[in-house]
Short mmCIF file of C-alpha atoms in Angstrom, two decimals:
data_model
loop_
_atom_site.label_atom_id
_atom_site.label_comp_id
_atom_site.label_asym_id
_atom_site.label_seq_id
_atom_site.Cartn_x
_atom_site.Cartn_y
_atom_site.Cartn_z
CA MET A 18 166.94 119.21 196.32
CA ALA A 19 169.28 118.12 193.34
CA PRO A 20 169.62 120.61 191.14
CA GLU A 21 167.86 120.05 187.86
CA CYS A 22 170.04 118.54 184.85
CA PRO A 23 170.27 120.65 181.39
CA ARG A 24 168.21 119.16 178.77
CA CYS A 25 169.07 119.35 175.08
CA PRO A 26 167.03 122.35 173.69
CA GLU A 27 166.05 120.33 170.32
CA CYS A 28 164.62 117.00 172.10
CA ASP A 29 164.85 117.59 175.54
CA GLY A 30 167.04 114.79 175.84
CA GLN A 31 169.74 113.91 178.23
CA LEU A 32 172.69 115.82 177.92
CA LYS A 33 176.44 114.40 178.74
CA ARG A 34 179.66 115.62 178.47
CA GLU A 35 182.47 114.36 176.16
CA ALA A 36 185.77 115.84 176.44
CA GLU A 37 185.34 119.27 175.41
CA GLU A 38 181.84 119.03 173.89
CA THR A 39 178.56 118.86 175.59
CA VAL A 40 176.18 116.78 173.56
CA CYS A 41 172.54 114.98 173.59
CA GLY A 42 172.56 111.33 174.14
CA ASP A 43 169.19 110.93 172.41
CA CYS A 44 169.83 113.15 168.79
CA GLY A 45 173.26 114.04 168.97
CA LEU A 46 173.20 117.53 168.95
CA VAL A 47 176.19 119.56 169.96
CA VAL A 48 175.25 122.03 172.66
CA ASP A 49 178.50 123.38 173.48
CA ALA A 50 182.32 122.91 172.33
CA ASP A 51 185.83 124.05 172.72
CA ARG A 52 186.18 126.23 175.38
CA ILE A 53 187.63 129.86 174.13
CA ASP A 54 190.33 131.15 176.43
CA HIS A 55 189.92 135.05 175.60
CA GLY A 56 193.25 135.78 177.39
CA PRO A 57 196.69 136.23 175.35
CA GLU A 58 198.37 133.54 173.86
CA TRP A 59 201.53 132.76 176.51
CA ARG A 60 204.24 132.33 173.72
CA SER A 61 206.70 134.88 172.70
CA PHE A 62 210.36 134.68 170.80
CA ASP A 63 211.03 138.09 171.84
CA ASP A 64 210.86 138.61 175.95
CA SER A 65 209.87 135.14 177.28
CA ARG A 66 211.08 136.00 180.81
CA THR A 67 209.27 139.19 181.68
CA ASN A 68 206.40 139.44 179.05
CA PRO A 69 205.42 136.00 177.70
CA GLU A 70 202.25 137.22 175.63
CA ARG A 71 202.60 136.80 172.00
CA THR A 72 199.57 139.44 171.15
CA GLY A 73 200.90 142.52 169.75
CA ALA A 74 199.33 145.70 169.23
CA PRO A 75 196.35 146.31 166.49
CA LEU A 76 196.43 147.42 163.24
CA THR A 77 197.48 151.10 162.53
CA GLU A 78 197.20 153.54 159.58
CA ALA A 79 200.44 155.15 161.53
CA ARG A 80 202.86 152.76 160.07
CA HIS A 81 203.85 152.13 156.74
CA ASP A 82 203.08 148.45 156.97
CA ARG A 83 199.98 148.91 159.31
CA GLY A 84 202.00 147.09 162.10
CA LEU A 85 202.45 144.00 160.48
CA SER A 86 206.05 143.86 160.02
CA THR A 87 208.29 141.32 161.92
CA GLU A 88 210.99 142.86 164.31
CA ILE A 89 214.02 140.95 165.68
CA GLY A 90 214.12 141.82 169.29
CA TYR A 91 216.85 142.38 171.80
CA ASP A 92 217.84 140.24 174.47
CA ARG A 93 220.87 140.99 176.87
CA ASN A 94 221.48 137.87 178.08
CA LEU A 95 223.87 136.87 174.72
CA SER A 96 227.32 136.22 174.29
CA GLU A 97 229.46 138.78 172.48
CA HIS A 98 229.33 136.72 169.61
CA ARG A 99 225.71 135.95 169.06
CA ARG A 100 224.85 139.82 169.89
CA ARG A 101 227.00 140.98 166.99
CA LYS A 102 225.29 138.76 165.07
CA PHE A 103 221.92 139.84 165.86
CA ILE A 104 222.88 143.15 165.24
CA ARG A 105 224.02 142.10 161.58
CA LEU A 106 220.72 140.07 161.16
CA ARG A 107 218.79 143.14 162.36
CA ARG A 108 220.30 145.69 159.84
CA GLN A 109 219.98 143.48 156.86
CA HIS A 110 216.25 142.52 157.85
CA ASN A 111 215.73 146.59 157.91
CA ARG A 112 217.23 146.85 154.77
CA ALA A 113 215.35 143.96 153.13
CA ARG A 114 212.13 145.40 154.79
CA VAL A 115 212.27 148.67 153.03
CA GLY A 116 213.30 147.81 149.38
CA ARG A 117 210.97 149.94 147.48
CA LYS A 118 211.09 153.99 146.82
CA ARG A 119 207.46 154.10 147.65
CA ASP A 120 207.88 152.32 151.00
CA ARG A 121 210.90 154.74 151.70
CA ASN A 122 208.86 157.81 150.82
CA LYS A 123 206.13 156.55 153.08
CA ILE A 124 208.18 155.79 156.24
CA TYR A 125 209.74 159.09 155.66
CA ALA A 126 206.40 160.94 155.32
CA PHE A 127 204.54 159.34 158.34
CA LYS A 128 207.71 160.56 160.41
CA GLN A 129 207.18 163.89 159.52
CA ILE A 130 203.47 163.59 159.94
CA ARG A 131 204.13 162.06 163.43
CA ARG A 132 206.38 165.13 164.38
CA LEU A 133 203.79 167.80 163.07
CA ILE A 134 201.16 165.62 165.21
CA GLY A 135 203.02 165.75 168.13
CA GLU A 136 204.31 169.24 168.25
CA LYS A 137 200.50 170.84 167.63
CA SER A 138 199.00 168.41 170.05
CA LEU A 139 196.36 166.70 167.75
CA PRO A 140 194.09 163.80 168.38
CA ASP A 141 194.75 160.27 167.26
CA SER A 142 191.86 160.49 165.16
CA VAL A 143 194.10 163.49 162.78
CA HIS A 144 196.89 161.41 163.01
CA ASP A 145 195.30 158.35 161.39
CA GLN A 146 193.37 160.51 158.93
CA ALA A 147 196.61 162.23 158.03
CA CYS A 148 198.00 158.87 157.37
CA ARG A 149 195.18 157.59 155.19
CA LEU A 150 195.29 160.84 153.02
CA PHE A 151 198.73 160.18 152.17
CA ARG A 152 198.27 156.70 151.46
CA SER A 153 195.23 157.93 148.89
CA ALA A 154 197.88 160.46 147.75
CA GLN A 155 200.60 158.18 146.58
CA LYS A 156 197.89 155.48 145.55
CA GLU A 157 196.64 158.03 142.98
CA SER A 158 200.34 159.14 141.95
CA LEU A 159 199.70 162.30 143.43
CA LEU A 160 203.28 163.01 144.67
CA GLN A 161 205.23 163.15 141.29
CA GLY A 162 206.94 166.43 141.04
CA ARG A 163 205.80 167.83 144.29
CA SER A 164 207.57 168.23 147.63
CA LEU A 165 206.98 165.37 150.07
CA GLU A 166 207.24 167.93 152.93
CA GLY A 167 204.41 170.03 151.46
CA PHE A 168 202.35 166.47 151.12
CA THR A 169 202.72 165.55 154.91
CA ALA A 170 201.70 169.19 155.90
CA ALA A 171 198.73 169.17 153.46
CA CYS A 172 197.46 165.96 155.00
CA VAL A 173 197.92 167.00 158.19
CA TYR A 174 195.94 170.31 157.77
CA ALA A 175 193.33 168.26 155.42
CA ALA A 176 192.97 165.90 158.18
CA CYS A 177 191.98 168.51 160.59
CA ARG A 178 189.61 169.97 158.28
CA ILE A 179 187.76 166.70 158.26
CA ASN A 180 187.93 166.09 162.02
CA ALA A 181 186.81 169.66 162.75
CA VAL A 182 190.12 170.45 164.54
CA SER A 183 190.71 174.19 164.14
CA ARG A 184 194.50 174.93 162.77
CA THR A 185 195.08 177.53 160.68
CA ILE A 186 197.44 177.22 157.61
CA GLU A 187 200.11 179.66 158.47
CA GLU A 188 200.84 177.67 162.02
CA THR A 189 200.70 174.35 159.89
CA VAL A 190 203.25 175.56 157.45
CA ALA A 191 205.33 177.31 160.22
CA ALA A 192 205.85 173.77 162.03
CA ALA A 193 206.41 171.99 158.45
CA LYS A 194 209.48 171.39 156.71
CA ALA A 195 207.66 173.25 153.39
CA ASP A 196 206.86 176.58 152.36
CA ARG A 197 203.46 178.03 151.58
CA GLY A 198 203.66 177.14 148.03
CA GLU A 199 204.68 173.56 148.66
CA PHE A 200 201.61 173.37 150.73
CA ARG A 201 199.20 175.01 148.71
CA ALA A 202 200.50 172.82 145.57
CA ALA A 203 199.71 169.54 147.50
CA TYR A 204 196.49 170.63 149.37
CA ASP A 205 195.14 171.51 145.87
CA ALA A 206 196.00 168.19 144.52
CA LEU A 207 194.53 166.49 147.41
CA ASN A 208 191.17 168.49 147.41
CA ARG A 209 191.06 168.12 143.59
CA GLU A 210 191.69 164.58 142.93
CA LEU A 211 190.45 162.96 146.15
CA GLY A 212 187.45 165.24 146.57
CA LEU A 213 188.13 166.23 150.33
CA PRO A 214 184.74 166.29 152.64
CA VAL A 215 185.65 169.54 154.00
CA THR A 216 183.35 172.48 154.34
CA PRO A 217 183.96 176.01 155.03
CA THR A 218 185.58 176.75 158.60
CA SER A 219 183.38 178.62 160.78
CA PRO A 220 185.20 181.34 163.17
CA ALA A 221 183.76 179.82 166.45
CA GLU A 222 185.98 176.34 166.01
CA TYR A 223 188.87 178.82 167.09
CA LEU A 224 187.22 180.45 169.81
CA PRO A 225 187.92 178.06 172.68
CA ARG A 226 191.80 177.51 171.72
CA TYR A 227 192.42 181.07 171.38
CA ALA A 228 190.63 182.20 174.87
CA THR A 229 192.56 179.80 176.39
CA GLU A 230 195.82 180.81 175.36
CA LEU A 231 194.71 184.51 176.29
CA GLY A 232 193.64 183.46 179.44
CA VAL A 233 190.33 185.39 179.41
CA ALA A 234 187.20 185.19 181.46
CA THR A 235 184.38 182.57 180.37
CA ALA A 236 182.18 185.66 179.75
CA VAL A 237 184.69 186.89 177.47
CA GLU A 238 184.43 184.01 175.22
CA ARG A 239 180.71 183.38 175.43
CA ARG A 240 180.05 187.55 174.17
CA ALA A 241 182.96 186.61 171.55
CA ARG A 242 180.65 183.48 170.64
CA GLU A 243 177.89 186.03 170.20
CA LEU A 244 179.80 188.26 167.92
CA VAL A 245 180.52 185.34 165.78
CA ASP A 246 176.86 184.55 165.26
CA ARG A 247 176.17 188.18 164.41
CA THR A 248 179.19 188.19 161.76
CA GLN A 249 177.62 185.56 160.24
CA GLN A 250 174.07 187.07 160.20
CA GLU A 251 175.13 190.44 158.98
CA GLY A 252 177.75 189.07 156.41
CA ILE A 253 180.65 190.59 158.05
CA ALA A 254 182.55 187.33 158.12
CA ASN A 255 181.74 186.80 153.93
CA GLY A 256 185.07 186.41 152.21
CA ARG A 257 187.14 186.91 155.35
CA ASN A 258 189.76 184.63 156.90
CA PRO A 259 187.98 182.65 159.97
CA SER A 260 190.81 182.71 162.40
CA GLY A 261 190.84 186.55 161.61
CA VAL A 262 187.48 186.87 162.52
CA ALA A 263 187.51 184.91 165.82
CA ALA A 264 190.12 187.19 166.73
CA ALA A 265 188.66 190.20 166.13
CA CYS A 266 185.37 189.18 167.81
CA LEU A 267 187.31 187.93 170.87
CA TYR A 268 189.32 191.23 170.82
CA THR A 269 185.85 193.14 170.58
CA ALA A 270 184.65 190.87 173.57
CA ALA A 271 187.57 191.69 175.65
CA LYS A 272 187.41 195.29 175.00
CA GLU A 273 183.60 195.15 176.17
CA HIS A 274 184.53 193.52 179.69
CA ASP A 275 187.78 195.57 180.24
CA ALA A 276 190.28 192.42 179.92
CA GLU A 277 193.63 193.66 178.99
CA VAL A 278 194.31 192.07 175.41
CA THR A 279 196.21 194.25 173.08
CA GLN A 280 195.48 193.45 169.24
CA ARG A 281 199.12 192.40 168.63
CA GLU A 282 198.81 189.69 171.14
CA ILE A 283 195.69 188.35 169.64
CA ALA A 284 197.39 188.90 166.17
CA ASP A 285 200.39 186.68 166.92
CA ILE A 286 198.11 183.63 168.56
CA ALA A 287 195.56 183.97 165.41
CA SER A 288 198.56 183.91 162.93
CA VAL A 289 196.92 187.25 161.41
CA THR A 290 198.27 190.93 161.05
CA PRO A 291 196.34 193.43 163.71
CA VAL A 292 195.28 195.42 160.73
CA THR A 293 193.18 192.19 160.21
CA ILE A 294 191.64 192.35 163.42
CA ARG A 295 191.24 195.93 163.22
CA ASN A 296 188.90 196.19 160.21
CA THR A 297 186.60 193.38 161.54
CA PHE A 298 186.75 195.06 165.03
CA GLN A 299 185.48 198.58 163.31
CA GLU A 300 182.62 196.98 161.72
CA LEU A 301 181.88 195.15 164.97
CA ALA A 302 182.06 198.15 166.92
CA ALA A 303 179.68 200.28 164.22
CA ASP A 304 175.74 200.05 165.37
CA PRO A 305 174.08 196.98 163.83
CA PRO A 306 171.92 197.66 161.30
CA LYS A 307 168.34 197.91 162.15
CA GLN A 308 165.92 195.05 161.08
#
């Protein structure tokens, strides 16, 4: 039995193929046209011998020009004269591409953000968010009279807060090329002028990372989470450093399970003092108030 010929969806007429188009012979409706090749465009001016694809990387916030800049590629099969010529062209191209101070500041800041992201093993979402915050800060002229290093640290910390990634101010400042005063001035400007959508950090956000670094059992972390809920219900965590509260809850849970964890060890991980842990631990060790 011969296969049924396709018919026109409008007039049920006979379809015929003309070049790249499928057309109805009765009403002239174009049913299909221009077959699309969704593969890469096989044309390149960079490395046509080994990788002829011309499709490039997607737009990214992590580049000062969002990845739209033109690059002069490399080719080893050049004569010495042409190689020196392309070196000069590449150098002049890089100078011309970054002609404004704003762009130079942006390039430097994005390098610092990338370094902080790599050193703290933060996800790509935090990286992109931090770069967007720096763009917004530069657009609102918040950088004048303030440290670039302080702003890069503030952008990374703010991006962590927005994406619910637990990082303390102390460890962010320690990895940045800025002191706490520069960081605080930059973060206050970001929060005041841009209205950062950040909420108070819960001590529970720090527990998984601290428990992993200490190498305690899952039962200890589970008990520490119950203690965090208790500090919030009884108001013990009010007005206290959430990192210190998380460390104290973890230390209390470790003591209950006879785990070998000292106050000094967990204080170093949480970037707080042993006194901070001891004060919260003493309140947790006391009998809870009767309901």
